[in-house]
PDB file of C-alpha atoms in Angstrom:
ATOM      1  CA  MET F   1      93.590  88.172 112.302  1.00 48.00           C
ATOM      2  CA  LEU F   2      94.640  88.989 108.845  1.00 43.00           C
ATOM      3  CA  PHE F   3      94.793  85.686 107.856  1.00 44.00           C
ATOM      4  CA  ARG F   4      91.462  85.006 108.693  1.00 49.00           C
ATOM      5  CA  SER F   5      90.688  88.307 107.284  1.00 49.00           C
ATOM      6  CA  LEU F   6      92.424  86.967 104.055  1.00 45.00           C
ATOM      7  CA  ARG F   7      91.018  83.626 103.771  1.00 47.00           C
ATOM      8  CA  TRP F   8      87.179  85.305 104.412  1.00 44.00           C
ATOM      9  CA  LEU F   9      87.885  87.756 101.376  1.00 48.00           C
ATOM     10  CA  GLN F  10      88.780  84.513  99.822  1.00 46.00           C
ATOM     11  CA  GLN F  11      85.838  82.426 100.562  1.00 49.00           C
ATOM     12  CA  ARG F  12      83.782  85.509  99.977  1.00 49.00           C
ATOM     13  CA  LEU F  13      84.848  86.434  96.318  1.00 46.00           C
ATOM     14  CA  ARG F  14      84.511  82.723  95.256  1.00 42.00           C
ATOM     15  CA  LEU F  15      80.825  82.726  96.669  1.00 42.00           C
ATOM     16  CA  ALA F  16      80.553  86.160  95.256  1.00 43.00           C
ATOM     17  CA  VAL F  17      81.917  85.216  91.359  1.00 39.00           C
ATOM     18  CA  GLY F  18      79.661  81.642  92.290  1.00 39.00           C
ATOM     19  CA  ALA F  19      76.551  84.343  92.347  1.00 38.00           C
ATOM     20  CA  ALA F  20      77.846  86.879  88.946  1.00 39.00           C
ATOM     21  CA  VAL F  21      78.244  83.644  86.945  1.00 35.00           C
ATOM     22  CA  VAL F  22      74.378  81.914  87.865  1.00 33.00           C
ATOM     23  CA  ALA F  23      72.933  85.864  88.104  1.00 36.00           C
ATOM     24  CA  GLY F  24      74.452  86.049  84.744  1.00 38.00           C
ATOM     25  CA  CYS F  25      72.565  83.515  83.403  1.00 33.00           C
ATOM     26  CA  LEU F  26      69.173  84.078  85.227  1.00 34.00           C
ATOM     27  CA  CYS F  27      69.338  86.958  84.586  1.00 38.00           C
ATOM     28  CA  ALA F  28      70.722  87.792  80.915  1.00 36.00           C
ATOM     29  CA  GLY F  29      67.120  89.116  79.330  1.00 37.00           C
ATOM     30  CA  ALA F  30      67.034  91.440  82.653  1.00 40.00           C
ATOM     31  CA  ALA F  31      66.468  93.956  82.231  1.00 41.00           C
ATOM     32  CA  ALA F  32      69.455  97.271  81.922  1.00 46.00           C
ATOM     33  CA  ALA F  33      68.644  97.963  85.137  1.00 54.00           C
ATOM     34  CA  THR F  34      69.907  95.665  86.539  1.00 57.00           C
ATOM     35  CA  PRO F  35      72.832  95.309  88.198  1.00 58.00           C
ATOM     36  CA  ALA F  36      75.788  93.517  86.176  1.00 76.00           C
ATOM     37  CA  PRO F  37      77.648  90.702  88.719  1.00 85.00           C
ATOM     38  CA  GLU F  38      81.819  91.717  88.378  1.00 92.00           C
ATOM     39  CA  TYR F  39      79.483  94.516  91.232  1.00 95.00           C
ATOM     40  CA  ARG F  40      78.854  91.299  93.910  1.00 94.00           C
ATOM     41  CA  VAL F  41      82.293  91.502  93.831  1.00 95.00           C
ATOM     42  CA  LYS F  42      83.948  94.293  93.718  1.00 97.00           C
ATOM     43  CA  ALA F  43      81.354  95.724  96.226  1.00 97.00           C
ATOM     44  CA  VAL F  44      82.496  92.700  98.460  1.00 96.00           C
ATOM     45  CA  PHE F  45      86.762  94.361  97.388  1.00 97.00           C
ATOM     46  CA  LEU F  46      84.934  97.342  98.884  1.00 97.00           C
ATOM     47  CA  PHE F  47      84.285  96.073 102.217  1.00 96.00           C
ATOM     48  CA  GLN F  48      87.601  94.052 102.637  1.00 96.00           C
ATOM     49  CA  PHE F  49      89.482  97.352 101.482  1.00 97.00           C
ATOM     50  CA  ALA F  50      87.352  98.615 105.100  1.00 94.00           C
ATOM     51  CA  GLN F  51      89.559  96.132 107.211  1.00 93.00           C
ATOM     52  CA  PHE F  52      93.097  96.733 104.872  1.00 96.00           C
ATOM     53  CA  VAL F  53      92.926  99.863 105.181  1.00 96.00           C
ATOM     54  CA  GLU F  54      93.734 101.948 108.627  1.00 95.00           C
ATOM     55  CA  TRP F  55      92.563 105.720 108.738  1.00 93.00           C
ATOM     56  CA  PRO F  56      94.108 108.383 111.150  1.00 90.00           C
ATOM     57  CA  GLY F  57      91.991 108.895 114.431  1.00 70.00           C
ATOM     58  CA  LYS F  58      90.791 112.585 112.457  1.00 51.00           C
ATOM     59  CA  GLY F  59      88.870 110.886 109.613  1.00 48.00           C
ATOM     60  CA  LEU F  60      86.804 108.918 111.373  1.00 53.00           C
ATOM     61  CA  ALA F  61      84.021 111.434 113.165  1.00 54.00           C
ATOM     62  CA  THR F  62      83.519 109.710 115.909  1.00 60.00           C
ATOM     63  CA  ALA F  63      83.736 106.620 117.595  1.00 64.00           C
ATOM     64  CA  ALA F  64      80.104 105.744 117.816  1.00 72.00           C
ATOM     65  CA  ALA F  65      79.845 106.975 113.727  1.00 82.00           C
ATOM     66  CA  PRO F  66      78.970 104.520 111.377  1.00 90.00           C
ATOM     67  CA  PHE F  67      82.092 103.081 108.874  1.00 95.00           C
ATOM     68  CA  ALA F  68      80.223 104.664 105.775  1.00 96.00           C
ATOM     69  CA  ILE F  69      80.733 103.623 102.572  1.00 97.00           C
ATOM     70  CA  CYS F  70      79.745 105.730  99.916  1.00 98.00           C
ATOM     71  CA  VAL F  71      78.773 105.855  95.977  1.00 98.00           C
ATOM     72  CA  LEU F  72      78.893 109.719  94.501  1.00 98.00           C
ATOM     73  CA  GLY F  73      76.770 108.833  90.655  1.00 97.00           C
ATOM     74  CA  GLU F  74      75.153 106.995  89.452  1.00 96.00           C
ATOM     75  CA  ASP F  75      75.044 103.598  91.718  1.00 96.00           C
ATOM     76  CA  PRO F  76      76.031 100.332  89.465  1.00 96.00           C
ATOM     77  CA  PHE F  77      76.151  98.052  92.735  1.00 95.00           C
ATOM     78  CA  HIS F  78      72.665  98.685  94.014  1.00 89.00           C
ATOM     79  CA  GLN F  79      70.822  96.569  96.084  1.00 92.00           C
ATOM     80  CA  TYR F  80      74.757  93.688  96.190  1.00 95.00           C
ATOM     81  CA  LEU F  81      76.907  96.693  98.483  1.00 96.00           C
ATOM     82  CA  ASP F  82      74.312  96.650 101.545  1.00 96.00           C
ATOM     83  CA  GLU F  83      73.545  92.734 101.044  1.00 96.00           C
ATOM     84  CA  THR F  84      76.902  92.578 101.859  1.00 95.00           C
ATOM     85  CA  VAL F  85      77.746  94.955 104.196  1.00 96.00           C
ATOM     86  CA  GLN F  86      74.692  94.443 106.432  1.00 96.00           C
ATOM     87  CA  GLY F  87      74.752  93.001 109.733  1.00 95.00           C
ATOM     88  CA  GLU F  88      79.289  93.882 109.383  1.00 95.00           C
ATOM     89  CA  ALA F  89      81.436  95.765 111.767  1.00 93.00           C
ATOM     90  CA  VAL F  90      84.612  97.170 111.327  1.00 90.00           C
ATOM     91  CA  ASN F  91      86.390  98.048 114.380  1.00 85.00           C
ATOM     92  CA  GLY F  92      82.690  98.054 116.253  1.00 88.00           C
ATOM     93  CA  ARG F  93      81.752 100.550 113.976  1.00 91.00           C
ATOM     94  CA  GLN F  94      78.574  99.820 112.036  1.00 94.00           C
ATOM     95  CA  LEU F  95      78.967  99.151 108.667  1.00 95.00           C
ATOM     96  CA  THR F  96      76.415 101.484 106.001  1.00 96.00           C
ATOM     97  CA  VAL F  97      75.976 102.923 102.913  1.00 97.00           C
ATOM     98  CA  ARG F  98      75.396 105.681 101.940  1.00 97.00           C
ATOM     99  CA  ARG F  99      74.512 107.287  97.998  1.00 97.00           C
ATOM    100  CA  TYR F 100      74.816 110.828  96.729  1.00 97.00           C
ATOM    101  CA  ARG F 101      74.423 112.668  93.398  1.00 96.00           C
ATOM    102  CA  ARG F 102      76.910 115.417  93.836  1.00 94.00           C
ATOM    103  CA  VAL F 103      79.513 115.654  95.725  1.00 94.00           C
ATOM    104  CA  GLU F 104      78.604 118.599  98.093  1.00 93.00           C
ATOM    105  CA  GLU F 105      76.798 116.278  99.444  1.00 94.00           C
ATOM    106  CA  LEU F 106      79.199 114.178 100.779  1.00 93.00           C
ATOM    107  CA  GLN F 107      78.854 113.840 104.493  1.00 89.00           C
ATOM    108  CA  ASP F 108      81.254 110.905 107.590  1.00 89.00           C
ATOM    109  CA  CYS F 109      82.416 108.992 103.732  1.00 94.00           C
ATOM    110  CA  SER F 110      85.440 107.067 104.974  1.00 95.00           C
ATOM    111  CA  ILE F 111      85.520 105.158 101.118  1.00 97.00           C
ATOM    112  CA  LEU F 112      83.733 106.583  98.058  1.00 98.00           C
ATOM    113  CA  PHE F 113      83.657 104.745  94.954  1.00 98.00           C
ATOM    114  CA  ILE F 114      83.461 107.202  92.308  1.00 98.00           C
ATOM    115  CA  ALA F 115      80.981 106.271  89.869  1.00 97.00           C
ATOM    116  CA  GLN F 116      82.338 106.389  85.694  1.00 96.00           C
ATOM    117  CA  SER F 117      78.061 108.407  86.041  1.00 96.00           C
ATOM    118  CA  GLU F 118      81.189 111.442  86.977  1.00 96.00           C
ATOM    119  CA  LEU F 119      83.981 111.089  84.960  1.00 94.00           C
ATOM    120  CA  ASP F 120      83.542 114.244  83.455  1.00 95.00           C
ATOM    121  CA  HIS F 121      83.917 115.598  86.690  1.00 95.00           C
ATOM    122  CA  LEU F 122      86.599 113.414  88.532  1.00 96.00           C
ATOM    123  CA  ASP F 123      88.770 116.140  89.517  1.00 96.00           C
ATOM    124  CA  SER F 124      86.689 118.513  90.452  1.00 96.00           C
ATOM    125  CA  ILE F 125      85.552 116.023  93.225  1.00 97.00           C
ATOM    126  CA  LEU F 126      88.697 115.362  94.201  1.00 97.00           C
ATOM    127  CA  GLY F 127      90.380 117.912  94.372  1.00 96.00           C
ATOM    128  CA  ALA F 128      86.717 118.216  96.484  1.00 96.00           C
ATOM    129  CA  LEU F 129      88.375 115.666  98.825  1.00 96.00           C
ATOM    130  CA  ARG F 130      91.301 117.348  98.708  1.00 93.00           C
ATOM    131  CA  GLY F 131      92.708 117.050 102.276  1.00 91.00           C
ATOM    132  CA  ALA F 132      89.832 114.464 103.568  1.00 94.00           C
ATOM    133  CA  SER F 133      91.212 111.031 104.972  1.00 95.00           C
ATOM    134  CA  VAL F 134      88.958 109.715 102.417  1.00 97.00           C
ATOM    135  CA  LEU F 135      89.614 105.982 100.288  1.00 98.00           C
ATOM    136  CA  THR F 136      88.112 107.140  96.573  1.00 98.00           C
ATOM    137  CA  VAL F 137      87.616 104.010  94.785  1.00 98.00           C
ATOM    138  CA  GLY F 138      86.331 103.737  90.617  1.00 98.00           C
ATOM    139  CA  ASP F 139      86.929 101.911  87.497  1.00 96.00           C
ATOM    140  CA  SER F 140      86.806 104.036  85.552  1.00 94.00           C
ATOM    141  CA  THR F 141      89.154 104.846  82.592  1.00 91.00           C
ATOM    142  CA  SER F 142      93.219 106.505  84.028  1.00 92.00           C
ATOM    143  CA  PHE F 143      90.918 107.054  87.520  1.00 96.00           C
ATOM    144  CA  ALA F 144      94.013 105.778  89.209  1.00 96.00           C
ATOM    145  CA  GLU F 145      96.303 107.613  86.935  1.00 96.00           C
ATOM    146  CA  ARG F 146      93.967 110.974  87.933  1.00 95.00           C
ATOM    147  CA  GLY F 147      94.378 110.411  92.087  1.00 96.00           C
ATOM    148  CA  GLY F 148      91.980 108.267  92.341  1.00 97.00           C
ATOM    149  CA  ALA F 149      93.678 104.944  95.625  1.00 97.00           C
ATOM    150  CA  ILE F 150      91.958 102.928  93.924  1.00 98.00           C
ATOM    151  CA  GLN F 151      90.687 101.763  90.804  1.00 98.00           C
ATOM    152  CA  PHE F 152      89.251  97.791  89.513  1.00 97.00           C
ATOM    153  CA  VAL F 153      89.819  97.092  86.313  1.00 96.00           C
ATOM    154  CA  THR F 154      88.528  94.071  84.682  1.00 93.00           C
ATOM    155  CA  VAL F 155      90.919  91.709  82.959  1.00 92.00           C
ATOM    156  CA  LYS F 156      89.942  88.289  80.805  1.00 91.00           C
ATOM    157  CA  ASN F 157      86.178  88.599  83.270  1.00 88.00           C
ATOM    158  CA  LYS F 158      89.452  88.952  86.717  1.00 92.00           C
ATOM    159  CA  ILE F 159      88.869  92.082  88.016  1.00 95.00           C
ATOM    160  CA  LYS F 160      92.290  93.453  89.645  1.00 96.00           C
ATOM    161  CA  LEU F 161      93.810  96.403  91.755  1.00 97.00           C
ATOM    162  CA  ARG F 162      94.977  99.360  90.653  1.00 97.00           C
ATOM    163  CA  ILE F 163      96.112 101.660  93.579  1.00 98.00           C
ATOM    164  CA  ASN F 164      98.144 104.883  93.596  1.00 97.00           C
ATOM    165  CA  ALA F 165     100.224 104.930  96.546  1.00 95.00           C
ATOM    166  CA  ASP F 166     100.910 108.770  96.978  1.00 96.00           C
ATOM    167  CA  ALA F 167      96.616 109.295  96.643  1.00 96.00           C
ATOM    168  CA  ALA F 168      95.584 106.983  99.594  1.00 96.00           C
ATOM    169  CA  LYS F 169      98.657 108.761 101.711  1.00 96.00           C
ATOM    170  CA  ALA F 170      98.155 112.139 100.169  1.00 96.00           C
ATOM    171  CA  ALA F 171      94.716 111.406 102.046  1.00 96.00           C
ATOM    172  CA  GLU F 172      96.133 109.232 105.434  1.00 96.00           C
ATOM    173  CA  LEU F 173      95.144 106.621 104.629  1.00 97.00           C
ATOM    174  CA  THR F 174      97.433 103.226 105.479  1.00 97.00           C
ATOM    175  CA  ILE F 175      96.186 100.218 102.709  1.00 97.00           C
ATOM    176  CA  SER F 176      97.912  96.450 104.412  1.00 96.00           C
ATOM    177  CA  SER F 177     100.573  95.499 102.460  1.00 95.00           C
ATOM    178  CA  LYS F 178      98.920  92.303 101.578  1.00 95.00           C
ATOM    179  CA  LEU F 179      96.351  94.049  99.961  1.00 95.00           C
ATOM    180  CA  LEU F 180      99.352  96.179  98.285  1.00 95.00           C
ATOM    181  CA  GLY F 181     100.615  92.565  97.293  1.00 94.00           C
ATOM    182  CA  LEU F 182      97.424  91.592  95.263  1.00 92.00           C
ATOM    183  CA  ALA F 183      97.267  95.756  92.950  1.00 96.00           C
ATOM    184  CA  ASP F 184      99.189  97.145  90.838  1.00 96.00           C
ATOM    185  CA  ILE F 185     101.323 100.866  91.863  1.00 95.00           C
ATOM    186  CA  VAL F 186     101.042 103.220  90.075  1.00 93.00           C
ATOM    187  CA  LYS F 187     102.174 106.534  89.867  1.00 80.00           C
ATOM    188  CA  PRO F 188      99.977 109.825  88.854  1.00 70.00           C
ATOM    189  CA  GLY F 189     100.125 110.756  85.522  1.00 62.00           C
ATOM    190  CA  GLN F 190     101.218 107.577  84.422  1.00 57.00           C
ATOM    191  CA  GLY F 191      99.771 105.309  81.661  1.00 54.00           C
TER     192      GLY F 191
END
């Protein structure tokens, strides 16, 4: 099952990268509102995190409730994230995407992408989530060092992961060793 999921992830990432390159070529003159092609790849990663992270029973609203991937702040994904999870399920729970402008509005998020627009409020956002079983993900500088669980980093046009295992543990989340093996592990305050 895990091997099949990893193979599926590799296939989806290849398709997403190919589509991102094509989209980048076709949309070179598009308006600033068009999402960067890298967010197609990041959307696939967010979907796959649901496969490689375990949440405690108390972290899930109900067995029938949808599995929510949420975006806080200015959404860099636009339609990419919705397209990626459309018709998909995790452990029998339908995947859904929710968008929020303020941390006080969050409801039943399993994965929370914290947009760069929220960087000035990151410490208070992470503080508000303390004790909640929410996988926090972001791509702003020092996201993992400041207490986020998973940070996207672009190195030589490739998306890499930085994982703060202590933040995931504090949220009572178990990250698969397969995912940990793909990432750089960081500690809070490490730079």
